[in-house]
Amino acid sequence: MSANMLVAKGKHAHHRLLTPCLLLVLSCFVPVSPLDCPEKCVCTLTTVKCDRQNLMSIPQPLPANTTTLFLTGNSISHLTEHSFPARLEHLTDLYLSGNQIEQVDPGVFDNLPSLHLLDLSNNKMLNFSPDAFPENNKLQVLNLSRSLYNVSYTEVISSLLKNSVPKLSHLNLSSSDLIFLPDGITSLSDLSTLDLRNNSIISIKNITFRSQVLNYVDLRNNTLKEIPNGTFADFSQIPGLRLYLAGNPWVCDCLMKDMVTWLQKSDFVTDKVNLTCDEPAELRNVPLLQVDQANLQCNLSPSQMDVVLETSYVFLGMVLALIGVIFLLVLYLNRKGIKKWMYNIRDACRDHMEGYHYRYEINSDPRLANLSLNSDV
């Protein structure tokens, strides 16, 4: 066989292999047929967009190969188990922002086994069932920003985070009127990003995160006044953590000394140069890193002074009671020796009194007095 024939045959085989590859690539860039796309939606490749169409429910049917679904800016107020009646094996990203969603029923996402990202921001959540997600779900990103407006709803979110989304790595609860940190957050072992900006969180005492991959915590623009030494110690144990704390009304008094020390010696508080005092008035807007610890004083008001005095009296009473108990215990343990000592004292006193009594009788009876003189002679 000649060399030219071999070359020609090789080219022919190469073209046969290349043709199906080109067809496969081109098929990926061909829009989905309008017949397969729901009404009022635009379908491109594996992405379905149904934004701002005044939809009252999830449009049906959705293409089976959908991976990303946009439903933002509609009026879907209630998600039920019938919202996704057909199984969508490939759907990974679901955007439901700005729909005025109030309720999420059990089983809503059971037919979305590959769901990775769920955006429920800018809604009006009142009820979110912990059973909305299937067991062993793969959800990693959950956005509930600007969706929670009920303080009591924190318990519902805590239950959801504790039991329903074990693989969650990114959680956004910003602008949700939170006063306390939902308990379930600390149990998320894969959590890496936590956004809690623009809430009303007043304290993060006794907070210990299970996750050792946590690298971003944003607590800016809350109502934190101080962070205890123990909480800073727990944060310092998480490698690579970036903590943001600016925009809080820090009270620069004697309780702030530990926090100032942590800020000066550690770098995990990324925006520490932007932290400023809010109280007292003479230190307002002074950066925490520039505050002289000698100026961190606690000036107690009369009511606070009364509380301190009451506490002191209670403590003094406890100390005196303890001393009394110890004294009684010592008496009990030495009861035999004390009893013997008391008997000795009693006998000595009796002998002494008998001597006085005998002398008194002699002095009072002249005959005994003469007898006593004669006996002396």
Coordinates of N, CA and C in Angstrom, one line a residue, residues 106-306:
P106 N -43.5 20.8 53.5 CA -42.7 19.6 53.5 C -42.6 19.0 52.1
G107 N -41.5 18.5 51.7 CA -41.4 17.7 50.5 C -41.2 18.6 49.2
V108 N -41.1 19.9 49.4 CA -41.0 20.8 48.2 C -39.8 20.4 47.3
F109 N -38.7 20.1 47.8 CA -37.5 19.9 47.0 C -37.1 18.4 46.9
D110 N -38.1 17.6 47.2 CA -37.8 16.1 47.1 C -37.4 15.7 45.7
N111 N -37.9 16.3 44.7 CA -37.6 15.9 43.3 C -36.4 16.7 42.7
L112 N -35.7 17.4 43.6 CA -34.5 18.1 43.1 C -33.3 17.5 43.9
P113 N -32.8 16.3 43.6 CA -31.8 15.6 44.4 C -30.4 16.3 44.2
S114 N -30.2 17.0 43.2 CA -28.9 17.6 42.9 C -28.8 19.1 43.3
L115 N -29.8 19.6 44.0 CA -29.9 21.0 44.3 C -28.7 21.4 45.1
H116 N -27.9 22.4 44.6 CA -26.7 22.9 45.2 C -26.8 24.3 45.8
L117 N -27.6 25.1 45.1 CA -27.7 26.5 45.5 C -29.2 26.9 45.5
L118 N -29.7 27.5 46.6 CA -31.1 27.9 46.7 C -31.1 29.4 47.2
D119 N -31.6 30.3 46.4 CA -31.7 31.7 46.7 C -33.2 32.0 47.0
L120 N -33.4 32.3 48.3 CA -34.8 32.7 48.7 C -34.7 34.1 49.3
S121 N -33.8 34.9 48.9 CA -33.7 36.2 49.4 C -34.8 37.1 49.1
N122 N -35.0 38.2 49.9 CA -36.0 39.2 49.6 C -37.4 38.6 49.5
N123 N -37.8 37.8 50.5 CA -39.1 37.2 50.6 C -39.7 37.6 51.9
K124 N -40.8 37.0 52.3 CA -41.5 37.3 53.6 C -41.8 36.0 54.3
M125 N -40.8 35.2 54.6 CA -40.9 33.9 55.2 C -41.7 34.0 56.6
L126 N -42.7 33.1 56.7 CA -43.4 32.9 57.9 C -43.3 31.5 58.4
N127 N -43.2 30.6 57.5 CA -43.1 29.1 57.8 C -42.2 28.4 56.8
F128 N -41.2 27.7 57.3 CA -40.3 27.0 56.5 C -40.1 25.6 57.1
S129 N -40.7 24.6 56.5 CA -40.7 23.3 57.1 C -39.3 22.7 57.1
P130 N -38.8 22.1 58.2 CA -37.5 21.4 58.2 C -37.5 20.2 57.3
D131 N -38.7 19.7 56.8 CA -38.8 18.6 56.0 C -38.9 19.0 54.5
A132 N -38.6 20.2 54.2 CA -38.7 20.7 52.8 C -37.7 20.0 51.9
F133 N -36.5 19.6 52.5 CA -35.4 19.0 51.8 C -35.4 17.5 52.0
P134 N -35.0 16.8 51.0 CA -34.9 15.3 51.1 C -33.7 15.0 52.0
E135 N -33.7 13.7 52.5 CA -32.6 13.3 53.3 C -31.4 13.2 52.3
N136 N -30.2 13.4 52.9 CA -28.9 13.3 52.1 C -28.9 14.3 51.0
N137 N -29.6 15.4 51.2 CA -29.5 16.5 50.1 C -28.1 17.1 50.0
K138 N -27.9 17.7 48.9 CA -26.6 18.3 48.6 C -26.5 19.8 48.6
L139 N -27.5 20.4 49.3 CA -27.5 21.9 49.3 C -26.3 22.4 50.0
Q140 N -25.6 23.3 49.4 CA -24.4 23.9 49.9 C -24.5 25.5 50.1
V141 N -25.4 26.1 49.3 CA -25.5 27.5 49.4 C -27.0 27.9 49.6
L142 N -27.2 28.6 50.7 CA -28.6 29.0 51.1 C -28.6 30.5 51.4
N143 N -29.4 31.2 50.6 CA -29.5 32.7 50.8 C -30.9 33.0 51.3
L144 N -31.0 33.5 52.6 CA -32.2 34.0 53.2 C -32.2 35.4 53.5
S145 N -31.3 36.2 52.8 CA -31.2 37.6 53.1 C -32.5 38.3 52.9
R146 N -32.8 39.2 53.8 CA -34.0 40.1 53.7 C -35.3 39.2 53.6
S147 N -35.3 38.1 54.3 CA -36.5 37.2 54.2 C -37.1 36.9 55.6
L148 N -36.5 37.2 56.6 CA -37.0 36.9 58.0 C -37.3 38.1 58.7
Y149 N -38.6 38.2 59.1 CA -39.0 39.5 59.8 C -39.8 39.2 61.1
N150 N -39.6 38.0 61.6 CA -40.3 37.6 62.8 C -39.2 37.0 63.8
V151 N -39.1 37.6 65.0 CA -38.0 37.2 65.9 C -38.2 35.8 66.3
S152 N -39.5 35.3 66.5 CA -39.7 34.0 66.9 C -39.4 33.0 65.9
Y153 N -39.2 33.4 64.6 CA -38.9 32.6 63.5 C -37.4 32.0 63.6
T154 N -36.6 32.6 64.5 CA -35.3 32.1 64.7 C -35.2 30.6 65.1
E155 N -36.2 30.2 65.9 CA -36.3 28.8 66.3 C -36.5 27.9 65.1
V156 N -37.3 28.3 64.2 CA -37.6 27.5 63.0 C -36.4 27.4 62.1
I157 N -35.6 28.5 62.0 CA -34.4 28.4 61.2 C -33.4 27.6 61.9
S158 N -33.3 27.6 63.3 CA -32.4 26.8 64.0 C -32.7 25.3 63.7
S159 N -33.9 24.9 63.8 CA -34.3 23.5 63.5 C -33.9 23.1 62.1
L160 N -34.2 24.0 61.1 CA -33.8 23.8 59.7 C -32.3 23.5 59.6
L161 N -31.5 24.4 60.2 CA -30.1 24.3 60.1 C -29.5 23.0 60.8
K162 N -30.1 22.7 61.9 CA -29.6 21.5 62.7 C -29.9 20.2 62.0
N163 N -31.1 20.1 61.3 CA -31.5 18.8 60.9 C -31.6 18.6 59.4
S164 N -31.6 19.7 58.6 CA -32.0 19.5 57.2 C -31.0 19.8 56.2
V165 N -29.9 20.5 56.5 CA -28.9 20.9 55.5 C -27.5 20.6 56.0
P166 N -27.1 19.4 56.2 CA -25.9 19.0 56.8 C -24.6 19.4 56.0
K167 N -24.8 19.6 54.7 CA -23.7 19.9 53.8 C -23.5 21.4 53.5
L168 N -24.3 22.2 54.2 CA -24.3 23.7 53.9 C -22.9 24.3 54.2
S169 N -22.4 25.0 53.2 CA -21.1 25.7 53.3 C -21.2 27.2 53.3
H170 N -22.3 27.8 52.6 CA -22.5 29.2 52.5 C -23.9 29.6 53.0
L171 N -24.0 30.4 54.0 CA -25.2 30.8 54.6 C -25.3 32.3 54.7
N172 N -26.4 32.9 54.1 CA -26.6 34.3 54.1 C -27.9 34.7 54.8
L173 N -27.7 35.3 56.0 CA -28.9 35.7 56.8 C -28.8 37.2 57.1
S174 N -28.2 37.9 56.2 CA -28.1 39.4 56.3 C -29.5 40.1 56.2
S175 N -29.6 41.2 56.9 CA -30.8 42.1 56.9 C -32.0 41.3 57.2
S176 N -32.0 40.5 58.3 CA -33.1 39.6 58.6 C -33.7 39.9 60.0
D177 N -33.3 41.1 60.6 CA -33.8 41.5 61.9 C -33.5 40.4 63.0
L178 N -32.4 39.7 62.9 CA -32.1 38.8 63.9 C -31.5 39.5 65.2
I179 N -31.9 39.0 66.4 CA -31.4 39.6 67.6 C -30.4 38.6 68.2
F180 N -30.7 37.3 68.1 CA -29.7 36.3 68.5 C -29.3 35.4 67.4
L181 N -28.2 34.8 67.5 CA -27.7 33.9 66.5 C -28.4 32.6 66.6
P182 N -29.0 32.1 65.5 CA -29.7 30.8 65.5 C -28.8 29.7 65.9
D183 N -29.3 28.9 66.8 CA -28.4 27.8 67.4 C -27.9 26.9 66.4
G184 N -28.6 26.6 65.3 CA -28.2 25.6 64.4 C -27.0 25.9 63.6
I185 N -26.6 27.2 63.6 CA -25.5 27.7 62.8 C -24.2 27.0 63.3
T186 N -24.1 26.9 64.6 CA -22.8 26.4 65.2 C -22.6 24.9 64.9
S187 N -23.7 24.2 64.5 CA -23.6 22.7 64.3 C -23.2 22.4 62.9
L188 N -23.1 23.3 62.0 CA -22.8 23.1 60.6 C -21.3 22.8 60.5
S189 N -20.9 21.6 60.3 CA -19.5 21.2 60.3 C -18.8 21.6 59.0
D190 N -19.5 21.9 57.9 CA -18.9 22.3 56.6 C -19.0 23.7 56.3
L191 N -19.6 24.5 57.2 CA -19.8 25.9 57.0 C -18.5 26.7 56.8
S192 N -18.4 27.4 55.7 CA -17.2 28.2 55.4 C -17.5 29.7 55.3
T193 N -18.7 30.1 54.9 CA -19.0 31.5 54.8 C -20.4 31.8 55.5
L194 N -20.3 32.8 56.4 CA -21.5 33.2 57.2 C -21.7 34.7 57.1
D195 N -22.8 35.1 56.5 CA -23.1 36.5 56.4 C -24.2 36.9 57.3
L196 N -23.9 37.8 58.3 CA -24.9 38.2 59.3 C -25.0 39.7 59.3
R197 N -24.7 40.4 58.3 CA -24.7 41.9 58.2 C -26.1 42.4 58.4
N198 N -26.1 43.7 58.9 CA -27.3 44.5 59.0 C -28.4 43.8 59.7
N199 N -28.1 43.2 60.9 CA -29.1 42.6 61.8 C -29.1 43.5 63.1
S200 N -29.7 42.9 64.1 CA -29.7 43.6 65.4 C -29.1 42.6 66.5
I201 N -28.2 41.9 66.1 CA -27.6 40.9 67.1 C -26.9 41.6 68.2
I202 N -27.3 41.3 69.4 CA -26.8 42.0 70.6 C -25.6 41.2 71.3
S203 N -25.5 39.9 71.0 CA -24.5 39.2 71.7 C -24.1 37.9 71.0
I204 N -22.8 37.5 71.1 CA -22.4 36.2 70.5 C -21.6 35.5 71.6
K205 N -22.1 35.6 72.9 CA -21.4 34.9 74.0 C -21.6 33.4 73.8
N206 N -20.6 32.7 74.3 CA -20.7 31.2 74.4 C -21.0 30.6 73.0
I207 N -20.4 31.2 72.0 CA -20.6 30.7 70.6 C -19.3 29.9 70.2
T208 N -19.5 28.6 69.9 CA -18.4 27.7 69.5 C -18.8 27.0 68.2
F209 N -18.1 27.3 67.1 CA -18.4 26.7 65.8 C -17.8 25.4 65.7
R210 N -18.5 24.4 65.2 CA -18.0 23.1 65.0 C -17.1 23.1 63.7
S211 N -17.4 23.9 62.8 CA -16.7 24.0 61.5 C -15.2 24.5 61.7
Q212 N -14.3 23.7 61.2 CA -12.9 24.2 61.2 C -12.5 24.7 59.8
V213 N -13.4 24.8 58.9 CA -13.1 25.4 57.6 C -13.8 26.7 57.4
L214 N -14.3 27.2 58.5 CA -15.0 28.6 58.5 C -13.9 29.6 58.2
N215 N -14.1 30.4 57.1 CA -13.1 31.4 56.8 C -13.7 32.8 56.6
Y216 N -15.0 32.9 56.7 CA -15.6 34.3 56.5 C -16.8 34.4 57.4
V217 N -16.7 35.3 58.4 CA -17.9 35.7 59.2 C -18.1 37.2 59.2
D218 N -19.2 37.6 58.8 CA -19.5 39.0 58.6 C -20.6 39.4 59.6
L219 N -20.2 40.2 60.7 CA -21.1 40.7 61.7 C -21.2 42.2 61.7
R220 N -20.9 42.8 60.6 CA -21.0 44.3 60.5 C -22.4 44.8 60.6
N221 N -22.5 46.0 61.2 CA -23.7 46.8 61.4 C -24.8 46.0 62.1
N222 N -24.4 45.5 63.3 CA -25.3 44.9 64.3 C -25.3 45.8 65.5
T223 N -25.7 45.3 66.7 CA -25.7 46.1 67.9 C -24.8 45.5 69.0
L224 N -23.7 44.9 68.6 CA -22.7 44.3 69.5 C -22.0 45.5 70.2
K225 N -21.9 45.3 71.6 CA -21.2 46.3 72.4 C -19.9 45.8 72.9
E226 N -19.7 44.5 73.0 CA -18.5 43.9 73.4 C -18.5 42.5 73.1
I227 N -17.3 41.9 73.0 CA -17.2 40.4 72.7 C -16.4 39.8 73.8
P228 N -16.9 38.8 74.5 CA -16.1 38.2 75.7 C -14.8 37.6 75.2
N229 N -13.9 37.5 76.2 CA -12.6 36.9 76.0 C -12.7 35.5 75.5
G230 N -13.6 34.7 76.0 CA -13.8 33.3 75.6 C -14.2 33.2 74.2
T231 N -15.1 34.1 73.7 CA -15.5 34.0 72.3 C -14.3 34.3 71.3
F232 N -13.5 35.3 71.7 CA -12.3 35.6 70.9 C -11.4 34.4 70.9
A233 N -11.2 33.7 72.0 CA -10.4 32.6 72.1 C -10.8 31.5 71.2
D234 N -12.2 31.3 71.1 CA -12.7 30.2 70.2 C -12.5 30.6 68.8
F235 N -12.7 31.9 68.4 CA -12.4 32.3 67.0 C -11.0 32.1 66.7
S236 N -10.1 32.3 67.6 CA -8.6 32.2 67.3 C -8.2 30.8 67.0
Q237 N -9.0 29.8 67.4 CA -8.7 28.4 67.1 C -9.1 28.0 65.7
I238 N -9.8 28.8 64.9 CA -10.2 28.5 63.6 C -9.2 29.0 62.6
P239 N -8.4 28.1 61.9 CA -7.3 28.6 61.0 C -7.9 29.3 59.8
G240 N -7.3 30.5 59.4 CA -7.7 31.2 58.2 C -9.0 32.0 58.3
L241 N -9.5 32.2 59.5 CA -10.8 32.9 59.7 C -10.6 34.4 59.4
R242 N -11.6 35.0 58.7 CA -11.6 36.4 58.5 C -12.9 36.9 59.1
L243 N -12.8 37.7 60.1 CA -14.0 38.2 60.9 C -14.1 39.7 60.7
Y244 N -15.4 40.1 60.4 CA -15.7 41.6 60.1 C -16.6 42.1 61.2
L245 N -16.3 43.2 61.8 CA -17.0 43.7 63.0 C -17.3 45.2 63.0
A246 N -17.0 45.8 61.9 CA -17.2 47.3 61.8 C -18.7 47.6 61.9
G247 N -19.0 48.9 62.3 CA -20.3 49.4 62.3 C -21.2 49.0 63.5
N248 N -20.5 48.5 64.6 CA -21.2 48.1 65.8 C -20.9 49.2 66.9
P249 N -21.9 49.4 67.8 CA -21.8 50.5 68.8 C -20.9 50.0 70.0
W250 N -19.6 49.9 69.9 CA -18.8 49.4 71.0 C -18.7 50.3 72.2
V251 N -18.9 49.7 73.3 CA -18.8 50.5 74.6 C -17.4 50.3 75.2
C252 N -16.7 51.4 75.2 CA -15.3 51.3 75.6 C -15.2 51.6 77.1
D253 N -15.5 50.6 77.9 CA -15.3 50.6 79.4 C -14.4 49.5 79.8
C254 N -14.4 49.2 81.1 CA -13.4 48.3 81.6 C -13.6 46.9 81.0
L255 N -14.8 46.6 80.5 CA -15.1 45.3 80.0 C -14.5 45.1 78.6
M256 N -14.0 46.2 78.0 CA -13.5 46.2 76.7 C -12.0 45.8 76.6
K257 N -11.4 45.7 77.8 CA -9.9 45.6 77.8 C -9.4 44.3 77.2
D258 N -10.1 43.2 77.4 CA -9.8 41.9 76.8 C -9.9 42.0 75.2
M259 N -11.0 42.6 74.8 CA -11.2 42.7 73.3 C -10.1 43.6 72.7
V260 N -9.7 44.7 73.3 CA -8.7 45.5 72.8 C -7.4 44.8 72.7
T261 N -7.1 44.0 73.7 CA -5.9 43.2 73.7 C -5.9 42.2 72.6
W262 N -7.0 41.5 72.3 CA -7.1 40.6 71.2 C -6.9 41.3 69.9
L263 N -7.5 42.5 69.7 CA -7.3 43.2 68.5 C -5.9 43.6 68.2
Q264 N -5.2 43.9 69.3 CA -3.8 44.3 69.1 C -2.8 43.2 68.8
K265 N -3.1 42.0 69.3 CA -2.2 40.9 69.1 C -2.6 39.9 68.0
S266 N -3.8 40.0 67.5 CA -4.2 39.0 66.4 C -4.7 39.7 65.2
D267 N -4.8 39.0 64.1 CA -5.1 39.6 62.8 C -6.4 39.0 62.2
F268 N -7.1 38.1 62.9 CA -8.2 37.5 62.2 C -9.4 38.4 62.1
V269 N -9.4 39.6 62.9 CA -10.4 40.6 62.7 C -9.9 41.5 61.5
T270 N -10.4 41.3 60.3 CA -9.9 41.9 59.1 C -10.0 43.4 59.1
D271 N -11.2 43.9 59.6 CA -11.4 45.3 59.6 C -11.2 46.0 60.9
K272 N -10.3 45.5 61.7 CA -10.1 46.1 63.1 C -9.7 47.5 63.1
V273 N -9.1 48.0 62.0 CA -8.8 49.5 62.0 C -10.0 50.4 61.9
N274 N -11.1 49.8 61.5 CA -12.4 50.5 61.4 C -13.3 50.5 62.6
L275 N -12.9 49.8 63.6 CA -13.7 49.6 64.8 C -13.5 50.9 65.7
T276 N -14.6 51.5 66.1 CA -14.5 52.8 66.9 C -15.5 52.7 68.1
C277 N -15.1 53.4 69.1 CA -16.0 53.5 70.3 C -17.3 54.3 70.0
D278 N -18.4 53.9 70.6 CA -19.6 54.6 70.6 C -19.9 55.3 71.9
E279 N -19.5 54.6 73.0 CA -19.7 55.1 74.3 C -18.4 54.9 75.1
P280 N -18.0 55.7 76.1 CA -18.7 56.9 76.5 C -18.5 58.1 75.6
A281 N -19.1 59.2 75.8 CA -19.1 60.3 74.9 C -17.7 60.8 74.6
E282 N -16.8 60.8 75.7 CA -15.4 61.4 75.5 C -14.6 60.5 74.6
L283 N -15.0 59.2 74.4 CA -14.2 58.3 73.5 C -14.9 58.0 72.2
R284 N -16.0 58.7 71.9 CA -16.8 58.4 70.7 C -16.0 58.7 69.5
N285 N -16.1 57.7 68.5 CA -15.3 57.7 67.3 C -13.8 57.5 67.4
V286 N -13.4 57.2 68.6 CA -11.9 56.9 68.7 C -11.7 55.4 68.3
P287 N -10.8 55.2 67.4 CA -10.5 53.8 67.0 C -10.1 52.9 68.2
L288 N -10.6 51.7 68.3 CA -10.3 50.8 69.4 C -8.8 50.5 69.5
L289 N -8.1 50.5 68.4 CA -6.7 50.2 68.4 C -5.9 51.3 69.0
Q290 N -6.5 52.5 69.1 CA -5.8 53.7 69.7 C -6.2 54.0 71.1
V291 N -7.1 53.3 71.6 CA -7.6 53.6 73.0 C -6.6 53.2 74.0
D292 N -6.2 54.1 74.9 CA -5.4 53.8 76.0 C -6.2 53.0 77.0
Q293 N -5.7 51.8 77.4 CA -6.4 50.9 78.3 C -6.6 51.6 79.7
A294 N -5.8 52.6 80.0 CA -6.0 53.3 81.3 C -7.3 54.1 81.3
N295 N -7.8 54.4 80.0 CA -9.0 55.2 79.9 C -10.3 54.3 79.9
L296 N -10.1 53.0 79.9 CA -11.2 52.1 79.9 C -11.7 51.8 81.3
Q297 N -12.5 52.7 81.8 CA -13.0 52.7 83.1 C -14.5 52.4 83.2
C298 N -14.9 51.8 84.3 CA -16.3 51.6 84.5 C -16.9 52.6 85.5
N299 N -17.6 53.6 85.0 CA -18.3 54.5 85.8 C -19.7 54.1 86.1
L300 N -19.9 53.6 87.3 CA -21.2 53.1 87.7 C -22.2 54.1 88.0
S301 N -23.5 54.0 87.6 CA -24.6 54.9 87.9 C -25.1 54.5 89.3
P302 N -25.9 55.4 90.0 CA -26.4 55.0 91.3 C -27.2 53.7 91.3
S303 N -27.9 53.4 90.3 CA -28.7 52.1 90.3 C -27.7 50.9 90.1
Q304 N -26.6 51.1 89.3 CA -25.6 50.1 89.2 C -24.9 49.9 90.5
M305 N -24.6 51.0 91.2 CA -23.9 50.9 92.4 C -24.7 50.2 93.5
D306 N -26.1 50.4 93.5 CA -26.9 49.6 94.4 C -26.9 48.1 94.1

